[in-house]
Structures are given as structure tokens and as C-alpha cells.
Tab-separated table of C-alpha atoms in Angstrom:
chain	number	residue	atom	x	y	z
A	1	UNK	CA	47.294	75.559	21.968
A	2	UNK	CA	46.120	76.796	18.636
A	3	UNK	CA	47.519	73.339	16.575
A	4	UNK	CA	46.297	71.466	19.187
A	5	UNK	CA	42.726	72.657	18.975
A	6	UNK	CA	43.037	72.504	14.988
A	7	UNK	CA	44.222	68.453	15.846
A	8	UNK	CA	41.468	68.011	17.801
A	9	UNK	CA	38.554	69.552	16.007
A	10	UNK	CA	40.065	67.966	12.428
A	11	UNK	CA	40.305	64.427	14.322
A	12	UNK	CA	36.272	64.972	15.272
A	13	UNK	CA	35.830	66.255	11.734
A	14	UNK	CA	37.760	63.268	10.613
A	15	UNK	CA	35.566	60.676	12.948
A	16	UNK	CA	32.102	62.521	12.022
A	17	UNK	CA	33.251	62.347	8.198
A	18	UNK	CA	33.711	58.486	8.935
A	19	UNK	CA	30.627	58.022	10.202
A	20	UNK	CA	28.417	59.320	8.022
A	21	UNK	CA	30.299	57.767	4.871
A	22	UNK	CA	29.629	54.483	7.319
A	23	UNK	CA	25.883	55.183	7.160
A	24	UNK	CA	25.602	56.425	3.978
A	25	UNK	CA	27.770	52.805	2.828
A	26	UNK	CA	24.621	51.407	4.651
A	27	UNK	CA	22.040	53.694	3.122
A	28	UNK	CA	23.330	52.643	-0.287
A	29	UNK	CA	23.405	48.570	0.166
A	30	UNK	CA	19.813	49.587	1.509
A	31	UNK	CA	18.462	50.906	-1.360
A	32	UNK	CA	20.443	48.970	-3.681
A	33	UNK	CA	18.328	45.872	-1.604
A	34	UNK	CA	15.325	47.882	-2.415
A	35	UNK	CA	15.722	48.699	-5.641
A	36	UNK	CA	15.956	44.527	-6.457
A	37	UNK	CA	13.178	43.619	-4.696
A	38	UNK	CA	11.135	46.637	-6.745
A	39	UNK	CA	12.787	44.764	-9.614
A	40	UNK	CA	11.510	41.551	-8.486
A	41	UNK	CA	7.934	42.399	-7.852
A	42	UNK	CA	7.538	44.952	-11.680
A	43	UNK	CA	8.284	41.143	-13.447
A	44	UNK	CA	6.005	39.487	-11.424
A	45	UNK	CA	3.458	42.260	-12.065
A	46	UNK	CA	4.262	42.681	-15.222
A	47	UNK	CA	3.370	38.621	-15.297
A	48	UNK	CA	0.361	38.859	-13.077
A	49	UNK	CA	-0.944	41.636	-15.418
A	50	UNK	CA	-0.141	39.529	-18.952
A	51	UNK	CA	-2.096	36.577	-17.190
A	52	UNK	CA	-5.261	38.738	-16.166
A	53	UNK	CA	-5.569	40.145	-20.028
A	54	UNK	CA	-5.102	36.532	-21.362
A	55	UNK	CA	-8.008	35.732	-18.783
A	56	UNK	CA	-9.738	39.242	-19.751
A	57	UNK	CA	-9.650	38.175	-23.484
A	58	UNK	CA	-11.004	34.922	-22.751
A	59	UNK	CA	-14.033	35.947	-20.703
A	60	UNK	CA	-14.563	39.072	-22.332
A	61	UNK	CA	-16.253	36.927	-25.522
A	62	UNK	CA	-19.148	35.727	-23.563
A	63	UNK	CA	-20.362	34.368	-27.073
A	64	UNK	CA	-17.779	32.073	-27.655
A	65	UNK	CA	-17.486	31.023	-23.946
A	66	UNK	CA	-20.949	30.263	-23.753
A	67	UNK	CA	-20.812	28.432	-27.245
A	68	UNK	CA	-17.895	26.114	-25.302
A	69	UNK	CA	-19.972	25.627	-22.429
A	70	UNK	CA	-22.875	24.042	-24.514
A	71	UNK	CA	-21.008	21.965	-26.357
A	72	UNK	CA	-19.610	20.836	-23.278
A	73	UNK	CA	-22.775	19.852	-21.881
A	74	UNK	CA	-24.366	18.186	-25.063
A	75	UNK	CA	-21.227	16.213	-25.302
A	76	UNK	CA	-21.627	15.188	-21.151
A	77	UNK	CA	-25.654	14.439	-21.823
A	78	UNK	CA	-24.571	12.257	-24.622
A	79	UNK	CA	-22.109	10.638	-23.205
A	80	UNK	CA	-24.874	10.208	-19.950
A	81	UNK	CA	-26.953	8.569	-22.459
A	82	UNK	CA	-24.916	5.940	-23.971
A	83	UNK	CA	-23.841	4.788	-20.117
A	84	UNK	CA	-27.188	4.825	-19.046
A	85	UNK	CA	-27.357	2.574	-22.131
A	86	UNK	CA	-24.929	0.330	-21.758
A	87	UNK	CA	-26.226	0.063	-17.971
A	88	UNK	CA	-29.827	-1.297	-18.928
A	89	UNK	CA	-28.272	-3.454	-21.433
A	90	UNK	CA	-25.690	-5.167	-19.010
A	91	UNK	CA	-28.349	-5.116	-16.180
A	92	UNK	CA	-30.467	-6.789	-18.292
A	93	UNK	CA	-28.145	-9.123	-19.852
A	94	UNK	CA	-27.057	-10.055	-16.049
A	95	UNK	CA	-30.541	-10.651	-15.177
A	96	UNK	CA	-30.893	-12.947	-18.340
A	97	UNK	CA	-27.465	-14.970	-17.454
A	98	UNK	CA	-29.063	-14.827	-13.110
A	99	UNK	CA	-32.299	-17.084	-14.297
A	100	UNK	CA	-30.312	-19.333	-16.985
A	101	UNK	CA	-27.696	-20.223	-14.401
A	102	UNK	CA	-30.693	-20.525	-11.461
A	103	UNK	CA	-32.392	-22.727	-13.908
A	104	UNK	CA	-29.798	-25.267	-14.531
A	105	UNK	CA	-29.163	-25.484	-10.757
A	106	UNK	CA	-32.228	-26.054	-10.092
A	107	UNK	CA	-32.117	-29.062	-13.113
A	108	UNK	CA	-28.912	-29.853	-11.714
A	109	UNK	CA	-30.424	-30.262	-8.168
A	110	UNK	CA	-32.972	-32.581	-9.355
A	111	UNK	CA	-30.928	-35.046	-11.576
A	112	UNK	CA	-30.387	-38.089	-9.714
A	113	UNK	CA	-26.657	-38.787	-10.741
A	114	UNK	CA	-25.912	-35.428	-9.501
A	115	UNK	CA	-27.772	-36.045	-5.954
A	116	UNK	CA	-26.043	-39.394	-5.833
A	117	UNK	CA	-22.458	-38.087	-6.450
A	118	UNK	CA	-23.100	-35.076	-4.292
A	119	UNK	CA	-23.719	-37.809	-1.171
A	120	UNK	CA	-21.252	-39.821	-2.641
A	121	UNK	CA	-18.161	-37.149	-2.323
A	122	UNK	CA	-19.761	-36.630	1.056
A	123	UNK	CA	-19.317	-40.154	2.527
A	124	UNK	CA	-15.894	-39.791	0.684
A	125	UNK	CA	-14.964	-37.063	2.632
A	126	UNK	CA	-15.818	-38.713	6.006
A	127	UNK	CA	-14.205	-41.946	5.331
A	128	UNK	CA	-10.993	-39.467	4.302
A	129	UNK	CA	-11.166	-38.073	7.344
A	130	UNK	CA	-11.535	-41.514	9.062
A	131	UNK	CA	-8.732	-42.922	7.276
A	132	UNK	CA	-6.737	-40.096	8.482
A	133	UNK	CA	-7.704	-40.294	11.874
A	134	UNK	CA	-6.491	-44.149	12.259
A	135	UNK	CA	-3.707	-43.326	9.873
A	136	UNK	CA	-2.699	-40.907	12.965
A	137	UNK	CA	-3.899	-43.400	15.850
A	138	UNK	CA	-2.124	-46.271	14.390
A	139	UNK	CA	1.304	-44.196	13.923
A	140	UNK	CA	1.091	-43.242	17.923
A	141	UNK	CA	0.094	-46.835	19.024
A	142	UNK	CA	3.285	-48.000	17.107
A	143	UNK	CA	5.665	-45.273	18.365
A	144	UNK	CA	4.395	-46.520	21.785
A	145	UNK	CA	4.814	-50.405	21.329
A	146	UNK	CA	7.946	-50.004	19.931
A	147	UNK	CA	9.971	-52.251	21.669
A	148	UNK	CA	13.526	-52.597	20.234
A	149	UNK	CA	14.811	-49.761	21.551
A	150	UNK	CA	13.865	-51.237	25.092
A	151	UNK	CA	15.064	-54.631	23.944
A	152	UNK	CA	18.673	-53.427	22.882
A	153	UNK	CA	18.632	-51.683	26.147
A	154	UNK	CA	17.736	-55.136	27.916
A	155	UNK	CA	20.226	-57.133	26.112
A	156	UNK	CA	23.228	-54.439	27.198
A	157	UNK	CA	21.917	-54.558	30.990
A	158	UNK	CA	21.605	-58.733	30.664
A	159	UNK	CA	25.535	-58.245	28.968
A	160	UNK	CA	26.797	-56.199	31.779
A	161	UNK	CA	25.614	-58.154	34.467
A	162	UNK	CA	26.872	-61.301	33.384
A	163	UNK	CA	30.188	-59.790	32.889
A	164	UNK	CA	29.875	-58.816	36.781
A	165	UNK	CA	28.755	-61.976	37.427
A	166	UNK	CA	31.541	-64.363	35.541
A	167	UNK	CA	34.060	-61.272	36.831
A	168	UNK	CA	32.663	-62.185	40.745
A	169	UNK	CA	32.538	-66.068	39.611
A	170	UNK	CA	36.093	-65.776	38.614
A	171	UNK	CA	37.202	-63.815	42.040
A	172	UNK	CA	35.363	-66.127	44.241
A	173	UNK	CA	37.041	-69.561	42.295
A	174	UNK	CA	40.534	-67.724	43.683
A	175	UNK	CA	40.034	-67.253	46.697
């Protein structure tokens, strides 16, 4: 009874050892997890923090920054300037090439030749569209007095019935 109570209490032993080696497997792969993604976020730190002093040294000489900034904005005012330039100049030259082009319409609109062809190409276009219009008329009036079709047609029934005719002729005479 002895052995067998030395069995059983080593088995238990046995199955409690197994256990916690089984949750100590899963404590390690735990922290070993852990200890990467601690890994992971020091670099990125370590990143984020090498950014912000880059940054820090940049904005931490107001002098120069400010120096930057003007230059910026005398470059942007000049280069305001010379489009505001160019603007009044092509506005103006737009305004000069507006009254030269309404002045030779308004020559052109008073020259007799030009009146006269202008009415001319008008009375063109109507007799065009005349000419079309009887050009179409005259094609449907033909396709409806066409008459050789219906004359070939005639001819065949005319053909036919004298056949039946000389064929009845012929059946009469022997009899």
C-alpha cells in the first residue's frame, strides 16, 4: 500500500511538474513576444527622438529661420510684382488688339464689296438648299414613275396568257 501511494503521489508530482514546465514554456514565448515588441518600439523611439533634435536644431536658431522666412517672402512679393506686371501689360495689349480688330469690322462692315458678297453667299446658300431640295423631289418622283419594272412584269403576264390561250386554242382545234 506503501509503493502504491509512492506511485500515486510521484504520478501527481509527475503531472504538476508537467504543468508548470507547460506554463512556464508559455510564460517564456510570452516574454520572448514582449521583449521584440520592446525591441521594436526603442528603434522607433530611438528614430522619433533623432527626428525631434533634427527639428529642435532647426527651430532652435530662430535667427536663421527667420532670415529664411524673409527671403522667402521678398522673393514671393517679387515674383507678385512681375505677374502683376505682365498682367497690365497683356490686359492692355488685349485691349489694344479688342479696338484694332473692332475697328476693321466695323471698316469691313461698311465696304460695299464686303456687304455685297456677304448677301451674295446668302442667296448662295438658299439656292443650295433649293437645289437640294428638287435634287431630292426629283429622285422620289422618278423612283415613283419608274415604269419598267411594271412593264417587264406586263410583258410576262401578256406571255403567259397567250401561252394559255394558244395551249386552249390548240385543245379546242382537237376536239
Amino acid at each position: 500500500a506503501v509503493v502504491s501511494t509512492q506511485s500515486t503521489g510521484a504520478k501527481d508530482t509527475l503531472q504538476t511538474l508537467e504543468s508548470d514546465k507547460s506554463k512556464l514554456r508559455s510564460d517564456f514565448q510570452k516574454l520572448e513576444q514582449l521583449e521584440t515588441k520592446i525591441n521594436t518600439e526603442m528603434v522607433q523611439l530611438q528614430d522619433k527622438i533623432s527626428k525631434m533634435n533634427e527639428e529642435l536644431e532647426v527651430y532652435s536658431d530662430t535667427n536663421k529661420l527667420k532670415k529664411s522666412l524673409d527671403e522667402k517672402r521678398e522673393q514671393l512679393i517679387a515674383e507678385r510684382e512681375k505677374i502683376l506686371g505682365t498682367r497690365d501689360t497683356s490686359k492692355a495689349n488685349l485691349e489694344k488688339l479688342q479696338a484694332e480688330h473692332d475697328e476693321l469690322k466695323a471698316a469691313l462692315e461698311e465696304n460695299e464689296t464686303y456687304v455685297q458678297l456677304t448677301n451674295l453667299e446668302r442667296k448662295w446658300q438658299h439656292i443650295e438648299q433649293n437645289n437640294q431640295f428638287m435634287k431630292d423631289f426629283i429622285a422620289t418622283k422618278s423612283q415613283e414613275s419608274d415604269y419598267v419594272p411594271l412593264k417587264k412584269g406586263v410583258k410576262e403576264q401578256i406571255s403567259n396568257i397567250n401561252t394559255l390561250l394558244q395551249q386552249a386554242l390548240a385543245a379546242a382545234a382537237t376536239q
